[in-house]
Amino acid sequence: MSLILGVDIGGTKIAAGVVDDDGEILDRRVCPTPSRKGGSAVIAAVLAVTLSLREANPIHAIGVGSAGVIDPSNGSVLSATDSIADWAGTPLRGLLHEAAGLPVAVCNDVHAHALGEAVHGAGRGHRSMIMMAVGTGLGGAHVVDGAMFTGVHGAAGHFGHIPVDGAEGVVCPCGRTGHLESICSGPALFALYRSLGGDPAVPGAPEILARVEDDPVAADAVARSATALGRVAGGLVNALDADAVVLSGGLGLAADPWWSSMEAALRATTIPLLSEVPALRAELGNDAAIVGAAHHARSVMEGPR
């Protein structure tokens, strides 16, 4: 049995775990991300967690899932939002390899999340899986035979930036308008509800989801948002011939009527040949990115099969 350290670097916390061959986390650490202090401080925090776990476990390699677009050729951060200050340009793989003296593989955090679900979670047993992570933002990934498709620039899976009906003129966090994420994320659902004349006392997306039965504006906003996501998911199934769609995140895992509206739109969009492709709820929760990052490192160490 070989043990791989999986590390999930997010804007709020750094979570790491020692993962065995079966995807089980045997030991773990969590610490806050010093996101306002910049890349050097974040690397130092990652190393502190890494060395702590390495002292207690015979780790063979390190897999990292990080916020930002990751260069698949060298494991550096190509671009990033301001959730971590001065993160773009950080040579993540090189710095960690030099400091820890172990093989290091780096991928995007949503890609890592998808790998975890594809290999050890809801997507296991499916050759081609689309992941859509719907929470504060909307990320995604496409995993085929246990390997992620990163694209030329490492940016594959930005499904939240697909144009959709109903988002015309609505500004997306990327700065463009009309994208799925601008009406289908937690903050976007809240903004949509307000724009439709919703109760100004309602504080956020969870409360909107809870009011659907008694609040017609909430029902309308949820139906619009979920339908947009389902149509995009169905279109991706058609384009990629995937055999499963896995949803995660606070909004992606929402119960009915959000889920039923999303799935109805997916079914109405897929071509008949693909009409039975399942939509599945993610299973691994916050552990998915740790498990997926470790799987990525294990796959890099083993090489092409």
PDB file of C-alpha atoms in Angstrom:
ATOM      1  CA  MET A   1       0.000   0.000   0.000  1.00  0.00           C
ATOM      2  CA  SER A   2       1.321   3.427  -0.979  1.00  0.00           C
ATOM      3  CA  LEU A   3       0.208   6.535   0.911  1.00  0.00           C
ATOM      4  CA  ILE A   4      -0.285   9.811  -0.942  1.00  0.00           C
ATOM      5  CA  LEU A   5      -0.823  13.187   0.647  1.00  0.00           C
ATOM      6  CA  GLY A   6      -3.781  15.032  -0.866  1.00  0.00           C
ATOM      7  CA  VAL A   7      -3.969  18.791  -0.285  1.00  0.00           C
ATOM      8  CA  ASP A   8      -6.934  21.058  -1.024  1.00  0.00           C
ATOM      9  CA  ILE A   9      -5.982  24.753  -1.148  1.00  0.00           C
ATOM     10  CA  GLY A  10      -8.999  27.044  -1.021  1.00  0.00           C
ATOM     11  CA  GLY A  11      -9.476  30.691  -0.275  1.00  0.00           C
ATOM     12  CA  THR A  12     -10.705  29.967   3.266  1.00  0.00           C
ATOM     13  CA  LYS A  13      -8.904  26.833   4.402  1.00  0.00           C
ATOM     14  CA  ILE A  14      -6.168  24.355   3.554  1.00  0.00           C
ATOM     15  CA  ALA A  15      -7.237  20.749   4.108  1.00  0.00           C
ATOM     16  CA  ALA A  16      -4.848  17.830   3.767  1.00  0.00           C
ATOM     17  CA  GLY A  17      -5.159  14.095   4.228  1.00  0.00           C
ATOM     18  CA  VAL A  18      -3.107  10.927   3.895  1.00  0.00           C
ATOM     19  CA  VAL A  19      -4.923   8.768   1.345  1.00  0.00           C
ATOM     20  CA  ASP A  20      -4.480   5.035   0.803  1.00  0.00           C
ATOM     21  CA  ASP A  21      -4.952   2.987  -2.374  1.00  0.00           C
ATOM     22  CA  ASP A  22      -8.688   2.648  -1.729  1.00  0.00           C
ATOM     23  CA  GLY A  23      -9.297   6.376  -1.379  1.00  0.00           C
ATOM     24  CA  GLU A  24      -9.599   6.260   2.422  1.00  0.00           C
ATOM     25  CA  ILE A  25      -8.236   9.200   4.408  1.00  0.00           C
ATOM     26  CA  LEU A  26      -6.133   7.831   7.267  1.00  0.00           C
ATOM     27  CA  ASP A  27      -4.873  11.057   8.826  1.00  0.00           C
ATOM     28  CA  ARG A  28      -5.738  14.685   8.233  1.00  0.00           C
ATOM     29  CA  ARG A  29      -4.991  18.304   9.094  1.00  0.00           C
ATOM     30  CA  VAL A  30      -6.874  21.563   8.454  1.00  0.00           C
ATOM     31  CA  CYS A  31      -5.667  25.140   8.853  1.00  0.00           C
ATOM     32  CA  PRO A  32      -6.896  28.579   7.755  1.00  0.00           C
ATOM     33  CA  THR A  33      -5.585  29.883   4.436  1.00  0.00           C
ATOM     34  CA  PRO A  34      -3.592  33.087   4.991  1.00  0.00           C
ATOM     35  CA  SER A  35      -5.150  34.337   1.776  1.00  0.00           C
ATOM     36  CA  ARG A  36      -4.627  38.063   2.398  1.00  0.00           C
ATOM     37  CA  LYS A  37      -0.898  37.571   3.053  1.00  0.00           C
ATOM     38  CA  GLY A  38      -0.137  36.314  -0.435  1.00  0.00           C
ATOM     39  CA  GLY A  39       1.365  33.284  -2.125  1.00  0.00           C
ATOM     40  CA  SER A  40       4.468  32.934   0.066  1.00  0.00           C
ATOM     41  CA  ALA A  41       2.385  32.745   3.224  1.00  0.00           C
ATOM     42  CA  VAL A  42       0.041  30.185   1.640  1.00  0.00           C
ATOM     43  CA  ILE A  43       2.970  28.005   0.562  1.00  0.00           C
ATOM     44  CA  ALA A  44       4.382  28.183   4.091  1.00  0.00           C
ATOM     45  CA  ALA A  45       1.042  27.062   5.525  1.00  0.00           C
ATOM     46  CA  VAL A  46       0.823  24.166   3.056  1.00  0.00           C
ATOM     47  CA  LEU A  47       4.354  23.079   3.964  1.00  0.00           C
ATOM     48  CA  ALA A  48       3.571  23.190   7.684  1.00  0.00           C
ATOM     49  CA  VAL A  49       0.587  20.891   7.170  1.00  0.00           C
ATOM     50  CA  THR A  50       2.571  18.663   4.806  1.00  0.00           C
ATOM     51  CA  LEU A  51       5.529  18.219   7.142  1.00  0.00           C
ATOM     52  CA  SER A  52       3.252  17.527  10.090  1.00  0.00           C
ATOM     53  CA  LEU A  53       1.544  14.687   8.250  1.00  0.00           C
ATOM     54  CA  ARG A  54       4.793  13.411   6.784  1.00  0.00           C
ATOM     55  CA  GLU A  55       6.315  13.034  10.226  1.00  0.00           C
ATOM     56  CA  ALA A  56       3.525  10.675  11.207  1.00  0.00           C
ATOM     57  CA  ASN A  57       3.031   8.811   7.911  1.00  0.00           C
ATOM     58  CA  PRO A  58       5.269   7.246   5.209  1.00  0.00           C
ATOM     59  CA  ILE A  59       4.083   9.494   2.371  1.00  0.00           C
ATOM     60  CA  HIS A  60       5.284   8.681  -1.154  1.00  0.00           C
ATOM     61  CA  ALA A  61       4.038  11.729  -3.077  1.00  0.00           C
ATOM     62  CA  ILE A  62       1.951  14.877  -2.791  1.00  0.00           C
ATOM     63  CA  GLY A  63      -1.136  15.740  -4.829  1.00  0.00           C
ATOM     64  CA  VAL A  64      -2.483  19.282  -4.697  1.00  0.00           C
ATOM     65  CA  GLY A  65      -5.833  20.670  -5.770  1.00  0.00           C
ATOM     66  CA  SER A  66      -5.574  24.441  -5.815  1.00  0.00           C
ATOM     67  CA  ALA A  67      -7.777  27.420  -6.485  1.00  0.00           C
ATOM     68  CA  GLY A  68      -6.923  29.027  -9.824  1.00  0.00           C
ATOM     69  CA  VAL A  69      -6.163  27.818 -13.336  1.00  0.00           C
ATOM     70  CA  ILE A  70      -3.205  25.435 -13.139  1.00  0.00           C
ATOM     71  CA  ASP A  71      -0.679  24.982 -15.941  1.00  0.00           C
ATOM     72  CA  PRO A  72      -0.850  21.228 -16.645  1.00  0.00           C
ATOM     73  CA  SER A  73       2.743  21.202 -17.906  1.00  0.00           C
ATOM     74  CA  ASN A  74       4.521  22.583 -14.833  1.00  0.00           C
ATOM     75  CA  GLY A  75       1.998  22.865 -11.997  1.00  0.00           C
ATOM     76  CA  SER A  76       2.155  26.638 -11.681  1.00  0.00           C
ATOM     77  CA  VAL A  77      -0.830  28.934 -11.140  1.00  0.00           C
ATOM     78  CA  LEU A  78      -1.641  30.549 -14.488  1.00  0.00           C
ATOM     79  CA  SER A  79      -4.432  32.794 -13.254  1.00  0.00           C
ATOM     80  CA  ALA A  80      -6.532  33.217 -10.142  1.00  0.00           C
ATOM     81  CA  THR A  81      -9.227  35.325  -8.573  1.00  0.00           C
ATOM     82  CA  ASP A  82      -8.518  37.603  -5.637  1.00  0.00           C
ATOM     83  CA  SER A  83      -9.636  34.922  -3.151  1.00  0.00           C
ATOM     84  CA  ILE A  84      -5.894  34.413  -2.583  1.00  0.00           C
ATOM     85  CA  ALA A  85      -3.760  37.537  -2.956  1.00  0.00           C
ATOM     86  CA  ASP A  86      -0.901  37.359  -5.483  1.00  0.00           C
ATOM     87  CA  TRP A  87      -1.614  33.695  -6.220  1.00  0.00           C
ATOM     88  CA  ALA A  88      -1.288  33.922 -10.012  1.00  0.00           C
ATOM     89  CA  GLY A  89       2.233  33.095 -11.116  1.00  0.00           C
ATOM     90  CA  THR A  90       3.062  30.935  -8.083  1.00  0.00           C
ATOM     91  CA  PRO A  91       5.242  27.953  -9.173  1.00  0.00           C
ATOM     92  CA  LEU A  92       3.329  25.661  -6.863  1.00  0.00           C
ATOM     93  CA  ARG A  93       4.696  22.284  -7.905  1.00  0.00           C
ATOM     94  CA  GLY A  94       8.307  23.456  -8.006  1.00  0.00           C
ATOM     95  CA  LEU A  95       8.197  25.106  -4.592  1.00  0.00           C
ATOM     96  CA  LEU A  96       6.569  22.138  -2.869  1.00  0.00           C
ATOM     97  CA  HIS A  97       8.861  19.606  -4.528  1.00  0.00           C
ATOM     98  CA  GLU A  98      11.957  21.564  -3.531  1.00  0.00           C
ATOM     99  CA  ALA A  99      10.831  21.986   0.075  1.00  0.00           C
ATOM    100  CA  ALA A 100       9.364  18.519   0.684  1.00  0.00           C
ATOM    101  CA  GLY A 101      11.671  16.426  -1.478  1.00  0.00           C
ATOM    102  CA  LEU A 102       8.775  14.355  -2.821  1.00  0.00           C
ATOM    103  CA  PRO A 103       7.086  14.021  -6.219  1.00  0.00           C
ATOM    104  CA  VAL A 104       4.329  16.628  -6.517  1.00  0.00           C
ATOM    105  CA  ALA A 105       1.370  16.794  -8.913  1.00  0.00           C
ATOM    106  CA  VAL A 106      -0.894  19.854  -9.045  1.00  0.00           C
ATOM    107  CA  CYS A 107      -4.340  20.388 -10.516  1.00  0.00           C
ATOM    108  CA  ASN A 108      -7.244  22.788 -10.102  1.00  0.00           C
ATOM    109  CA  ASP A 109      -9.316  22.260  -6.946  1.00  0.00           C
ATOM    110  CA  VAL A 110     -12.574  21.601  -8.823  1.00  0.00           C
ATOM    111  CA  HIS A 111     -10.746  19.143 -11.085  1.00  0.00           C
ATOM    112  CA  ALA A 112      -9.459  17.411  -7.960  1.00  0.00           C
ATOM    113  CA  HIS A 113     -12.984  17.359  -6.526  1.00  0.00           C
ATOM    114  CA  ALA A 114     -14.265  15.761  -9.727  1.00  0.00           C
ATOM    115  CA  LEU A 115     -11.509  13.141  -9.747  1.00  0.00           C
ATOM    116  CA  GLY A 116     -12.370  12.149  -6.208  1.00  0.00           C
ATOM    117  CA  GLU A 117     -16.035  11.695  -7.075  1.00  0.00           C
ATOM    118  CA  ALA A 118     -15.248   9.927 -10.356  1.00  0.00           C
ATOM    119  CA  VAL A 119     -12.929   7.333  -8.867  1.00  0.00           C
ATOM    120  CA  HIS A 120     -14.192   6.869  -5.294  1.00  0.00           C
ATOM    121  CA  GLY A 121     -17.548   8.673  -5.102  1.00  0.00           C
ATOM    122  CA  ALA A 122     -20.791   9.096  -6.996  1.00  0.00           C
ATOM    123  CA  GLY A 123     -19.183   8.680 -10.424  1.00  0.00           C
ATOM    124  CA  ARG A 124     -17.398   5.385  -9.791  1.00  0.00           C
ATOM    125  CA  GLY A 125     -18.261   2.819 -12.421  1.00  0.00           C
ATOM    126  CA  HIS A 126     -18.888   5.493 -15.075  1.00  0.00           C
ATOM    127  CA  ARG A 127     -16.303   5.955 -17.805  1.00  0.00           C
ATOM    128  CA  SER A 128     -17.140   9.572 -18.620  1.00  0.00           C
ATOM    129  CA  MET A 129     -18.380  11.881 -15.882  1.00  0.00           C
ATOM    130  CA  ILE A 130     -19.314  15.573 -15.948  1.00  0.00           C
ATOM    131  CA  MET A 131     -18.995  17.366 -12.610  1.00  0.00           C
ATOM    132  CA  MET A 132     -20.843  20.613 -11.910  1.00  0.00           C
ATOM    133  CA  ALA A 133     -20.015  22.225  -8.566  1.00  0.00           C
ATOM    134  CA  VAL A 134     -22.644  24.844  -7.741  1.00  0.00           C
ATOM    135  CA  GLY A 135     -22.079  26.912  -4.640  1.00  0.00           C
ATOM    136  CA  THR A 136     -20.579  30.366  -4.188  1.00  0.00           C
ATOM    137  CA  GLY A 137     -19.519  30.054  -7.827  1.00  0.00           C
ATOM    138  CA  LEU A 138     -20.022  27.441 -10.535  1.00  0.00           C
ATOM    139  CA  GLY A 139     -17.104  25.235 -11.512  1.00  0.00           C
ATOM    140  CA  GLY A 140     -16.885  21.994 -13.374  1.00  0.00           C
ATOM    141  CA  ALA A 141     -14.784  19.248 -14.862  1.00  0.00           C
ATOM    142  CA  HIS A 142     -14.872  16.357 -17.285  1.00  0.00           C
ATOM    143  CA  VAL A 143     -13.289  13.083 -16.172  1.00  0.00           C
ATOM    144  CA  VAL A 144     -12.747  10.212 -18.614  1.00  0.00           C
ATOM    145  CA  ASP A 145     -11.437   6.808 -17.485  1.00  0.00           C
ATOM    146  CA  GLY A 146     -10.205   8.276 -14.211  1.00  0.00           C
ATOM    147  CA  ALA A 147      -8.261  11.120 -15.843  1.00  0.00           C
ATOM    148  CA  MET A 148      -9.341  14.722 -16.136  1.00  0.00           C
ATOM    149  CA  PHE A 149      -9.503  16.659 -19.363  1.00  0.00           C
ATOM    150  CA  THR A 150      -7.691  19.917 -18.624  1.00  0.00           C
ATOM    151  CA  GLY A 151      -7.640  21.566 -22.040  1.00  0.00           C
ATOM    152  CA  VAL A 152      -4.639  23.336 -23.584  1.00  0.00           C
ATOM    153  CA  HIS A 153      -4.495  26.086 -20.956  1.00  0.00           C
ATOM    154  CA  GLY A 154      -5.721  24.088 -17.964  1.00  0.00           C
ATOM    155  CA  ALA A 155      -9.046  25.940 -18.075  1.00  0.00           C
ATOM    156  CA  ALA A 156     -11.383  23.138 -19.197  1.00  0.00           C
ATOM    157  CA  GLY A 157     -14.512  22.809 -17.095  1.00  0.00           C
ATOM    158  CA  HIS A 158     -15.515  26.464 -16.833  1.00  0.00           C
ATOM    159  CA  PHE A 159     -19.122  25.449 -17.438  1.00  0.00           C
ATOM    160  CA  GLY A 160     -20.354  28.457 -15.484  1.00  0.00           C
ATOM    161  CA  HIS A 161     -19.271  30.663 -18.372  1.00  0.00           C
ATOM    162  CA  ILE A 162     -21.498  29.054 -20.983  1.00  0.00           C
ATOM    163  CA  PRO A 163     -24.085  31.595 -22.271  1.00  0.00           C
ATOM    164  CA  VAL A 164     -27.683  30.832 -21.302  1.00  0.00           C
ATOM    165  CA  ASP A 165     -31.148  32.235 -21.888  1.00  0.00           C
ATOM    166  CA  GLY A 166     -32.337  34.325 -18.996  1.00  0.00           C
ATOM    167  CA  ALA A 167     -28.935  35.753 -18.139  1.00  0.00           C
ATOM    168  CA  GLU A 168     -28.802  38.383 -20.851  1.00  0.00           C
ATOM    169  CA  GLY A 169     -27.228  41.560 -19.501  1.00  0.00           C
ATOM    170  CA  VAL A 170     -26.518  40.036 -16.078  1.00  0.00           C
ATOM    171  CA  VAL A 171     -22.873  40.517 -15.128  1.00  0.00           C
ATOM    172  CA  CYS A 172     -20.970  37.318 -14.351  1.00  0.00           C
ATOM    173  CA  PRO A 173     -18.114  37.292 -11.787  1.00  0.00           C
ATOM    174  CA  CYS A 174     -15.732  36.943 -14.753  1.00  0.00           C
ATOM    175  CA  GLY A 175     -16.803  40.394 -15.951  1.00  0.00           C
ATOM    176  CA  ARG A 176     -18.746  39.229 -19.007  1.00  0.00           C
ATOM    177  CA  THR A 177     -22.534  39.068 -19.222  1.00  0.00           C
ATOM    178  CA  GLY A 178     -25.060  36.337 -19.938  1.00  0.00           C
ATOM    179  CA  HIS A 179     -23.213  33.379 -18.429  1.00  0.00           C
ATOM    180  CA  LEU A 180     -24.737  30.487 -16.475  1.00  0.00           C
ATOM    181  CA  GLU A 181     -22.924  31.459 -13.269  1.00  0.00           C
ATOM    182  CA  SER A 182     -24.618  34.860 -13.323  1.00  0.00           C
ATOM    183  CA  ILE A 183     -27.985  33.202 -12.545  1.00  0.00           C
ATOM    184  CA  CYS A 184     -26.956  29.834 -11.132  1.00  0.00           C
ATOM    185  CA  SER A 185     -24.855  30.016  -7.974  1.00  0.00           C
ATOM    186  CA  GLY A 186     -25.778  30.860  -4.415  1.00  0.00           C
ATOM    187  CA  PRO A 187     -25.159  34.610  -4.772  1.00  0.00           C
ATOM    188  CA  ALA A 188     -26.662  34.613  -8.274  1.00  0.00           C
ATOM    189  CA  LEU A 189     -29.880  32.956  -7.081  1.00  0.00           C
ATOM    190  CA  PHE A 190     -30.135  35.567  -4.337  1.00  0.00           C
ATOM    191  CA  ALA A 191     -29.604  38.395  -6.845  1.00  0.00           C
ATOM    192  CA  LEU A 192     -32.157  36.876  -9.228  1.00  0.00           C
ATOM    193  CA  TYR A 193     -34.730  36.621  -6.446  1.00  0.00           C
ATOM    194  CA  ARG A 194     -34.197  40.269  -5.530  1.00  0.00           C
ATOM    195  CA  SER A 195     -34.417  41.354  -9.187  1.00  0.00           C
ATOM    196  CA  LEU A 196     -37.793  39.600  -9.502  1.00  0.00           C
ATOM    197  CA  GLY A 197     -39.190  41.560  -6.562  1.00  0.00           C
ATOM    198  CA  GLY A 198     -38.498  39.127  -3.757  1.00  0.00           C
ATOM    199  CA  ASP A 199     -38.804  39.929  -0.079  1.00  0.00           C
ATOM    200  CA  PRO A 200     -35.830  42.181   0.846  1.00  0.00           C
ATOM    201  CA  ALA A 201     -35.741  40.636   4.323  1.00  0.00           C
ATOM    202  CA  VAL A 202     -34.691  37.252   2.926  1.00  0.00           C
ATOM    203  CA  PRO A 203     -30.930  37.029   3.640  1.00  0.00           C
ATOM    204  CA  GLY A 204     -29.628  34.485   1.128  1.00  0.00           C
ATOM    205  CA  ALA A 205     -29.990  31.461  -1.149  1.00  0.00           C
ATOM    206  CA  PRO A 206     -30.677  28.835   1.559  1.00  0.00           C
ATOM    207  CA  GLU A 207     -33.669  30.834   2.769  1.00  0.00           C
ATOM    208  CA  ILE A 208     -34.921  31.240  -0.801  1.00  0.00           C
ATOM    209  CA  LEU A 209     -34.818  27.458  -1.290  1.00  0.00           C
ATOM    210  CA  ALA A 210     -36.711  26.994   1.970  1.00  0.00           C
ATOM    211  CA  ARG A 211     -39.480  29.421   0.912  1.00  0.00           C
ATOM    212  CA  VAL A 212     -40.369  27.865  -2.440  1.00  0.00           C
ATOM    213  CA  GLU A 213     -43.657  26.329  -1.287  1.00  0.00           C
ATOM    214  CA  ASP A 214     -45.003  29.602   0.130  1.00  0.00           C
ATOM    215  CA  ASP A 215     -43.269  32.312  -1.917  1.00  0.00           C
ATOM    216  CA  PRO A 216     -44.118  32.514  -5.663  1.00  0.00           C
ATOM    217  CA  VAL A 217     -41.096  34.729  -6.355  1.00  0.00           C
ATOM    218  CA  ALA A 218     -38.799  32.200  -4.698  1.00  0.00           C
ATOM    219  CA  ALA A 219     -40.397  29.410  -6.730  1.00  0.00           C
ATOM    220  CA  ASP A 220     -39.891  31.397  -9.940  1.00  0.00           C
ATOM    221  CA  ALA A 221     -36.242  32.224  -9.168  1.00  0.00           C
ATOM    222  CA  VAL A 222     -35.409  28.637  -8.220  1.00  0.00           C
ATOM    223  CA  ALA A 223     -37.105  27.253 -11.342  1.00  0.00           C
ATOM    224  CA  ARG A 224     -35.261  29.685 -13.626  1.00  0.00           C
ATOM    225  CA  SER A 225     -31.886  29.004 -12.044  1.00  0.00           C
ATOM    226  CA  ALA A 226     -32.262  25.222 -11.883  1.00  0.00           C
ATOM    227  CA  THR A 227     -33.650  25.023 -15.417  1.00  0.00           C
ATOM    228  CA  ALA A 228     -30.684  26.970 -16.797  1.00  0.00           C
ATOM    229  CA  LEU A 229     -28.288  24.553 -15.108  1.00  0.00           C
ATOM    230  CA  GLY A 230     -30.193  21.511 -16.345  1.00  0.00           C
ATOM    231  CA  ARG A 231     -30.183  22.750 -19.926  1.00  0.00           C
ATOM    232  CA  VAL A 232     -26.430  23.326 -19.844  1.00  0.00           C
ATOM    233  CA  ALA A 233     -25.881  19.916 -18.234  1.00  0.00           C
ATOM    234  CA  GLY A 234     -27.970  18.281 -20.949  1.00  0.00           C
ATOM    235  CA  GLY A 235     -26.080  20.124 -23.648  1.00  0.00           C
ATOM    236  CA  LEU A 236     -22.774  18.961 -22.177  1.00  0.00           C
ATOM    237  CA  VAL A 237     -24.025  15.363 -22.121  1.00  0.00           C
ATOM    238  CA  ASN A 238     -24.940  15.695 -25.794  1.00  0.00           C
ATOM    239  CA  ALA A 239     -21.597  17.256 -26.724  1.00  0.00           C
ATOM    240  CA  LEU A 240     -19.340  14.964 -24.692  1.00  0.00           C
ATOM    241  CA  ASP A 241     -21.365  11.714 -24.684  1.00  0.00           C
ATOM    242  CA  ALA A 242     -20.875  11.441 -20.925  1.00  0.00           C
ATOM    243  CA  ASP A 243     -22.545   8.626 -19.024  1.00  0.00           C
ATOM    244  CA  ALA A 244     -23.088  10.494 -15.737  1.00  0.00           C
ATOM    245  CA  VAL A 245     -23.562  14.020 -14.410  1.00  0.00           C
ATOM    246  CA  VAL A 246     -22.545  14.591 -10.789  1.00  0.00           C
ATOM    247  CA  LEU A 247     -23.587  17.734  -8.938  1.00  0.00           C
ATOM    248  CA  SER A 248     -22.006  19.096  -5.781  1.00  0.00           C
ATOM    249  CA  GLY A 249     -21.942  22.294  -3.751  1.00  0.00           C
ATOM    250  CA  GLY A 250     -24.581  23.878  -1.566  1.00  0.00           C
ATOM    251  CA  LEU A 251     -26.893  24.641  -4.469  1.00  0.00           C
ATOM    252  CA  GLY A 252     -25.970  21.599  -6.556  1.00  0.00           C
ATOM    253  CA  LEU A 253     -27.103  19.303  -3.751  1.00  0.00           C
ATOM    254  CA  ALA A 254     -30.336  21.171  -3.060  1.00  0.00           C
ATOM    255  CA  ALA A 255     -33.489  19.112  -2.607  1.00  0.00           C
ATOM    256  CA  ASP A 256     -36.741  19.438  -4.554  1.00  0.00           C
ATOM    257  CA  PRO A 257     -38.055  21.472  -6.238  1.00  0.00           C
ATOM    258  CA  TRP A 258     -34.608  22.734  -7.291  1.00  0.00           C
ATOM    259  CA  TRP A 259     -33.403  19.242  -8.162  1.00  0.00           C
ATOM    260  CA  SER A 260     -36.561  18.197 -10.007  1.00  0.00           C
ATOM    261  CA  SER A 261     -36.523  21.406 -12.096  1.00  0.00           C
ATOM    262  CA  MET A 262     -32.864  20.866 -12.966  1.00  0.00           C
ATOM    263  CA  GLU A 263     -33.360  17.224 -13.890  1.00  0.00           C
ATOM    264  CA  ALA A 264     -36.473  17.918 -15.964  1.00  0.00           C
ATOM    265  CA  ALA A 265     -34.530  20.475 -18.004  1.00  0.00           C
ATOM    266  CA  LEU A 266     -31.639  18.038 -18.432  1.00  0.00           C
ATOM    267  CA  ARG A 267     -34.006  15.340 -19.708  1.00  0.00           C
ATOM    268  CA  ALA A 268     -35.712  17.786 -22.072  1.00  0.00           C
ATOM    269  CA  THR A 269     -32.330  18.792 -23.544  1.00  0.00           C
ATOM    270  CA  THR A 270     -30.526  15.480 -24.048  1.00  0.00           C
ATOM    271  CA  ILE A 271     -30.959  13.639 -27.313  1.00  0.00           C
ATOM    272  CA  PRO A 272     -33.020  10.416 -27.097  1.00  0.00           C
ATOM    273  CA  LEU A 273     -29.952   8.155 -27.184  1.00  0.00           C
ATOM    274  CA  LEU A 274     -28.665   9.806 -24.000  1.00  0.00           C
ATOM    275  CA  SER A 275     -31.964  10.367 -22.216  1.00  0.00           C
ATOM    276  CA  GLU A 276     -31.165   7.870 -19.444  1.00  0.00           C
ATOM    277  CA  VAL A 277     -27.818   9.389 -18.430  1.00  0.00           C
ATOM    278  CA  PRO A 278     -28.166   9.797 -14.648  1.00  0.00           C
ATOM    279  CA  ALA A 279     -27.847  12.990 -12.642  1.00  0.00           C
ATOM    280  CA  LEU A 280     -26.249  12.072  -9.317  1.00  0.00           C
ATOM    281  CA  ARG A 281     -25.566  13.863  -6.069  1.00  0.00           C
ATOM    282  CA  ALA A 282     -21.924  13.977  -5.003  1.00  0.00           C
ATOM    283  CA  GLU A 283     -21.029  11.670  -2.118  1.00  0.00           C
ATOM    284  CA  LEU A 284     -17.641  12.654  -0.698  1.00  0.00           C
ATOM    285  CA  GLY A 285     -18.346  16.178   0.513  1.00  0.00           C
ATOM    286  CA  ASN A 286     -15.296  18.167   1.557  1.00  0.00           C
ATOM    287  CA  ASP A 287     -13.078  15.084   1.242  1.00  0.00           C
ATOM    288  CA  ALA A 288     -13.510  14.852  -2.533  1.00  0.00           C
ATOM    289  CA  ALA A 289     -10.720  17.268  -3.479  1.00  0.00           C
ATOM    290  CA  ILE A 290      -8.259  15.636  -1.045  1.00  0.00           C
ATOM    291  CA  VAL A 291      -9.015  12.183  -2.422  1.00  0.00           C
ATOM    292  CA  GLY A 292      -8.947  13.431  -6.018  1.00  0.00           C
ATOM    293  CA  ALA A 293      -5.649  15.303  -5.613  1.00  0.00           C
ATOM    294  CA  ALA A 294      -4.091  12.154  -4.177  1.00  0.00           C
ATOM    295  CA  HIS A 295      -5.458  10.087  -7.071  1.00  0.00           C
ATOM    296  CA  HIS A 296      -3.988  12.568  -9.541  1.00  0.00           C
ATOM    297  CA  ALA A 297      -0.560  12.280  -7.933  1.00  0.00           C
ATOM    298  CA  ARG A 298      -0.805   8.491  -7.874  1.00  0.00           C
ATOM    299  CA  SER A 299      -1.701   8.461 -11.579  1.00  0.00           C
ATOM    300  CA  VAL A 300       1.245  10.732 -12.443  1.00  0.00           C
ATOM    301  CA  MET A 301       3.625   8.481 -10.497  1.00  0.00           C
ATOM    302  CA  GLU A 302       2.333   5.343 -12.203  1.00  0.00           C
ATOM    303  CA  GLY A 303       2.407   6.897 -15.675  1.00  0.00           C
ATOM    304  CA  PRO A 304       0.203   6.042 -18.677  1.00  0.00           C
ATOM    305  CA  ARG A 305      -1.464   2.660 -18.558  1.00  0.00           C
TER     306      ARG A 305
END
